[in-house]
GROMACS .gro file of C-alpha atoms in nm:
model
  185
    1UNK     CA    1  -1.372   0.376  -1.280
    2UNK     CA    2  -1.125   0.652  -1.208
    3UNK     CA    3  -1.291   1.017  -1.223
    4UNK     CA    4  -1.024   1.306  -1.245
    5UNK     CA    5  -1.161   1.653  -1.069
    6UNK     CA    6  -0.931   1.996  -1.030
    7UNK     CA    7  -1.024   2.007  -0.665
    8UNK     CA    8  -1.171   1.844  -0.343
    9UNK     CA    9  -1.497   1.804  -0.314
   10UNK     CA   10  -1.728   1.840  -0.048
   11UNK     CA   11  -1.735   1.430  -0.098
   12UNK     CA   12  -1.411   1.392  -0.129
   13UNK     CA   13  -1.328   1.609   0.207
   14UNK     CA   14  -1.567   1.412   0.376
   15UNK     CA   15  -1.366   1.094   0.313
   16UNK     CA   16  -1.035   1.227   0.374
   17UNK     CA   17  -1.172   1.360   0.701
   18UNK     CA   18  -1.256   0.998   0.824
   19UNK     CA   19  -0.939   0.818   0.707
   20UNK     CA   20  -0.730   0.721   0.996
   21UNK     CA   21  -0.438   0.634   0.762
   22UNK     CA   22  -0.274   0.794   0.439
   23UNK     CA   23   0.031   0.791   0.246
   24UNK     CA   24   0.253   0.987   0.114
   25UNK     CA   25   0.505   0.921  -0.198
   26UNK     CA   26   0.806   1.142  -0.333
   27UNK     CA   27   1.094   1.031  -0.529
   28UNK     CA   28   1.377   1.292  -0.634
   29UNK     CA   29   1.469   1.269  -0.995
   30UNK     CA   30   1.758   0.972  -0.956
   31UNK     CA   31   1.737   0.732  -0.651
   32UNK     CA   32   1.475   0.534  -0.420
   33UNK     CA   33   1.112   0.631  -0.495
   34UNK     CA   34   0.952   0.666  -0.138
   35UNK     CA   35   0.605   0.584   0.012
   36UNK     CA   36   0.539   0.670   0.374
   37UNK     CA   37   0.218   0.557   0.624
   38UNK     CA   38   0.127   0.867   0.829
   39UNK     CA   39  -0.128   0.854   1.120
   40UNK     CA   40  -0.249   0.987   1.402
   41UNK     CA   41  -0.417   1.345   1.353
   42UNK     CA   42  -0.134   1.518   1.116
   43UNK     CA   43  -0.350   1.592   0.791
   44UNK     CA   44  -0.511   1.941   0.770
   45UNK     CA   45  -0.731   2.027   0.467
   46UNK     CA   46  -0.689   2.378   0.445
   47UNK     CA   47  -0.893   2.453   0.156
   48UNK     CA   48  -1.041   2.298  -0.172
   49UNK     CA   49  -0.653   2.299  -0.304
   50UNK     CA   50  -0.408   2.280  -0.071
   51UNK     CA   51  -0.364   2.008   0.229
   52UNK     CA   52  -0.105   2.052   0.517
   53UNK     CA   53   0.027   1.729   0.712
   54UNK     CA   54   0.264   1.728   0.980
   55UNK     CA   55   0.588   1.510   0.994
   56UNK     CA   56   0.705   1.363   1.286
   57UNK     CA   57   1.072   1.239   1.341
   58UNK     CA   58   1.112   0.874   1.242
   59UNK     CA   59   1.361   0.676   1.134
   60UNK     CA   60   1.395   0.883   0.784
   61UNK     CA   61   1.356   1.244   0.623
   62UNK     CA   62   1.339   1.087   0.227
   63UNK     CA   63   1.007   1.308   0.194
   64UNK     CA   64   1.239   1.678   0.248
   65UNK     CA   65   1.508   1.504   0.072
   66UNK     CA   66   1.312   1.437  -0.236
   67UNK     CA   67   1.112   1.778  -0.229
   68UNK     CA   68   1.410   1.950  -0.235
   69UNK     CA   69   1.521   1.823  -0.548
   70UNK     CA   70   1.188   1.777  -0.757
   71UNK     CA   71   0.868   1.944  -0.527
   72UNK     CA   72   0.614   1.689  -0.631
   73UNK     CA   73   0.417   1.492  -0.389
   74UNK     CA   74   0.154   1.235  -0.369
   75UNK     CA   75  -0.099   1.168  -0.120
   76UNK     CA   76  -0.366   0.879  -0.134
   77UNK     CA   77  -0.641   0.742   0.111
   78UNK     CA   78  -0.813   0.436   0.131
   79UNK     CA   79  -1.115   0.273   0.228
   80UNK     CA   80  -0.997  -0.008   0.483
   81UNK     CA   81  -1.380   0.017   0.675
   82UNK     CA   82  -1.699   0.047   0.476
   83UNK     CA   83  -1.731   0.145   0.088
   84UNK     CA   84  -1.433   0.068  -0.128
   85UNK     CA   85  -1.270   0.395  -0.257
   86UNK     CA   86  -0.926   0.535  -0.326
   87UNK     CA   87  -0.875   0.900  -0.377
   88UNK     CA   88  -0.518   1.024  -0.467
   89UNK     CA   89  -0.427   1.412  -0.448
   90UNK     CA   90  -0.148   1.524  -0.688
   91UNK     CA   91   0.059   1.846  -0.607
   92UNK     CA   92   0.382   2.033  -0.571
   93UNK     CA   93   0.468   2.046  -0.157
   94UNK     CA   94   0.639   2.327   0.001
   95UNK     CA   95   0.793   2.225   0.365
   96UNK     CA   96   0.794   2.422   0.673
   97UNK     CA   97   1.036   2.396   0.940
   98UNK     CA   98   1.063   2.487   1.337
   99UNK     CA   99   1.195   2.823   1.361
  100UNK     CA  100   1.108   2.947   0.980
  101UNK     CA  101   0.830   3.217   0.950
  102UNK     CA  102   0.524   3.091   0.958
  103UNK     CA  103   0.562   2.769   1.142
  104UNK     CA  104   0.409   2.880   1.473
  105UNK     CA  105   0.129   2.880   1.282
  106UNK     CA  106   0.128   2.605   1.061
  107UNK     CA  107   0.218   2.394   1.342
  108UNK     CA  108  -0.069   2.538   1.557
  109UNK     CA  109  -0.283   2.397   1.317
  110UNK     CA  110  -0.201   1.999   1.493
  111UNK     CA  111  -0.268   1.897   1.814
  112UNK     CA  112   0.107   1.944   2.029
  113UNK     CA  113   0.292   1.620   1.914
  114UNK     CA  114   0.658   1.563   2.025
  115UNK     CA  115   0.955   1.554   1.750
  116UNK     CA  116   0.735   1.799   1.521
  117UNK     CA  117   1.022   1.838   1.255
  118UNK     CA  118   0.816   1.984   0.946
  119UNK     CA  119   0.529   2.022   0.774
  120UNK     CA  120   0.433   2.015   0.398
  121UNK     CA  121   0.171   2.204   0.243
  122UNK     CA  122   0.067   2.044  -0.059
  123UNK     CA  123  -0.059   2.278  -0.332
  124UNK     CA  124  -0.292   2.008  -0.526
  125UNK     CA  125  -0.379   2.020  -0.922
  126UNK     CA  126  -0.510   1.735  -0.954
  127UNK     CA  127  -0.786   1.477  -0.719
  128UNK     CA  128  -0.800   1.134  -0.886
  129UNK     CA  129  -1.065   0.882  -0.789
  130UNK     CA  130  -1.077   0.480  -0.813
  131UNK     CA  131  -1.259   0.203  -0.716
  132UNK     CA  132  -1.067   0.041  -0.416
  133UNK     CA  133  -1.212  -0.308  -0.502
  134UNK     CA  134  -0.904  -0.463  -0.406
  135UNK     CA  135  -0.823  -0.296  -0.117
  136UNK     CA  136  -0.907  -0.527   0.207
  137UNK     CA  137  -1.129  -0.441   0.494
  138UNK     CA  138  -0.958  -0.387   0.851
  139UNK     CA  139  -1.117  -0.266   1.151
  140UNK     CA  140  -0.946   0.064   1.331
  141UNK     CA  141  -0.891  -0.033   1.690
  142UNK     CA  142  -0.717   0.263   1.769
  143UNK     CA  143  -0.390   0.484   1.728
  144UNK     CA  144  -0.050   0.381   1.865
  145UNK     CA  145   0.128   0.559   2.139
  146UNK     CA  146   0.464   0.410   2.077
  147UNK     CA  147   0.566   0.726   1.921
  148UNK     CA  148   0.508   0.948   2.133
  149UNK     CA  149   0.662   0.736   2.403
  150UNK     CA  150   0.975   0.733   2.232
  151UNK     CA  151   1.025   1.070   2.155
  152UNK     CA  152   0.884   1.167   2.541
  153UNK     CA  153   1.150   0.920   2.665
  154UNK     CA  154   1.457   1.094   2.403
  155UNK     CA  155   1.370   1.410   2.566
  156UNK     CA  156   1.440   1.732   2.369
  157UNK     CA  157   1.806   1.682   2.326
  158UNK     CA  158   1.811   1.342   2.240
  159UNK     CA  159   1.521   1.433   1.960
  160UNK     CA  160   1.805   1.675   1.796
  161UNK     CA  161   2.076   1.459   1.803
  162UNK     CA  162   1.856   1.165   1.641
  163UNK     CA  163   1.741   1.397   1.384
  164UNK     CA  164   2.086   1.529   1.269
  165UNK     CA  165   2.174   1.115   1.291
  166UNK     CA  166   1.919   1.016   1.111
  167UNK     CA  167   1.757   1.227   0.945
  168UNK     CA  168   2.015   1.549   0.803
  169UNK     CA  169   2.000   1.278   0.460
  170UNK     CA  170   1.799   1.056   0.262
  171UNK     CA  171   1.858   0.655   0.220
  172UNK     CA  172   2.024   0.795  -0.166
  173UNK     CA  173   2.291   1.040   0.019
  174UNK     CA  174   2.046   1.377  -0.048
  175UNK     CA  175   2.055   1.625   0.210
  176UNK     CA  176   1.727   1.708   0.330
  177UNK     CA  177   1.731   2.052   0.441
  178UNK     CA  178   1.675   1.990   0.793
  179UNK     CA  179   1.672   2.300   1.009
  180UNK     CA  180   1.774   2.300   1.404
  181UNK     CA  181   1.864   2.584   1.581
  182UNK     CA  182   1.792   2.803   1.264
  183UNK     CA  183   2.058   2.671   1.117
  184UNK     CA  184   2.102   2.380   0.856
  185UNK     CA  185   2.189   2.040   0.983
   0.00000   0.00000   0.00000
């Protein structure tokens, strides 16, 4: 049964905390609605209403795109080892960007990860609960390093130019706000 609360609990936290996975869904108000895997350690809980997560470059930006036109984000964890549960956090995101005020320490907040291109602090009004009874059990053997490999092997440079190739719009033609050299891409 799905309970509704204004906030996380110290429960709730607890859970988050030992999820390996989450994802994240956006949609602006015409076009693709996007969900998003995120791993490795990129998911902050800052306090009992806001969350920060950091995005890494990839192959798209939809999540900026999207916030850009409607800020609404949400973010949901599951139970893939031990007791089923899903628990969804509702909010409106705000994104941060290398070189904006405040990202030094946003950013400081996440182990040093390579191709750091935002992060989104999500201001949450509502936690939703459910059962998870369908979700399937998998074992965690372990986080990839493919990532990271890639972006070591772009180098700095080659990080920039992927970004402004890939990733200055979304999949629906949005811009996405991307910021390089304090200026817009």
């Amino acid at each position: 049964m799905a309970q509704r609360y204004p906030q996380i609990t110290d429960r709730i936290r607890r859970f988050i905390e030992a999820q390996h996975m989450f994802f994240v869904a956006s949609a602006a108000r015409t076009g693709r609605v996007n969900v998003s895997p995120k791993g490795l350690d990129t998911l902050r809980i800052l306090d009992a209403n806001k969350v920060a997560w950091l995005n890494l470059t990839g192959s798209g930006n939809e999540t900026a795109a999207h916030i850009l036109d409607v800020p609404r984000m949400t973010l949901m964890f599951c139970a893939f080892e031990g007791n089923p549960w899903i628990v969804r956090l509702f909010g409106t995101p705000t994104m941060m960007q290398p070189g904006e005020d405040g990202w030094d320490e946003l950013v400081g907040l996440f182990p040093p990860q390579r191709g750091s291109r935002q992060v989104f602090v999500l201001d949450i009004d509502l936690v939703l609960t459910s059962c998870g009874f369908g979700v399937p059990l998998y074992s965690f053997e372990g986080d990839r390093d493919v990532l990271d490999s890639w972006a070591a092997k772009k180098g700095d440079d080659g990080l920039l130019a992927y970004q402004r190739e890939k990733n200055a719009e979304s999949l629906d033609g949005f811009p996405t706000g991307l910021v390089q050299d304090g200026h817009h891409v």
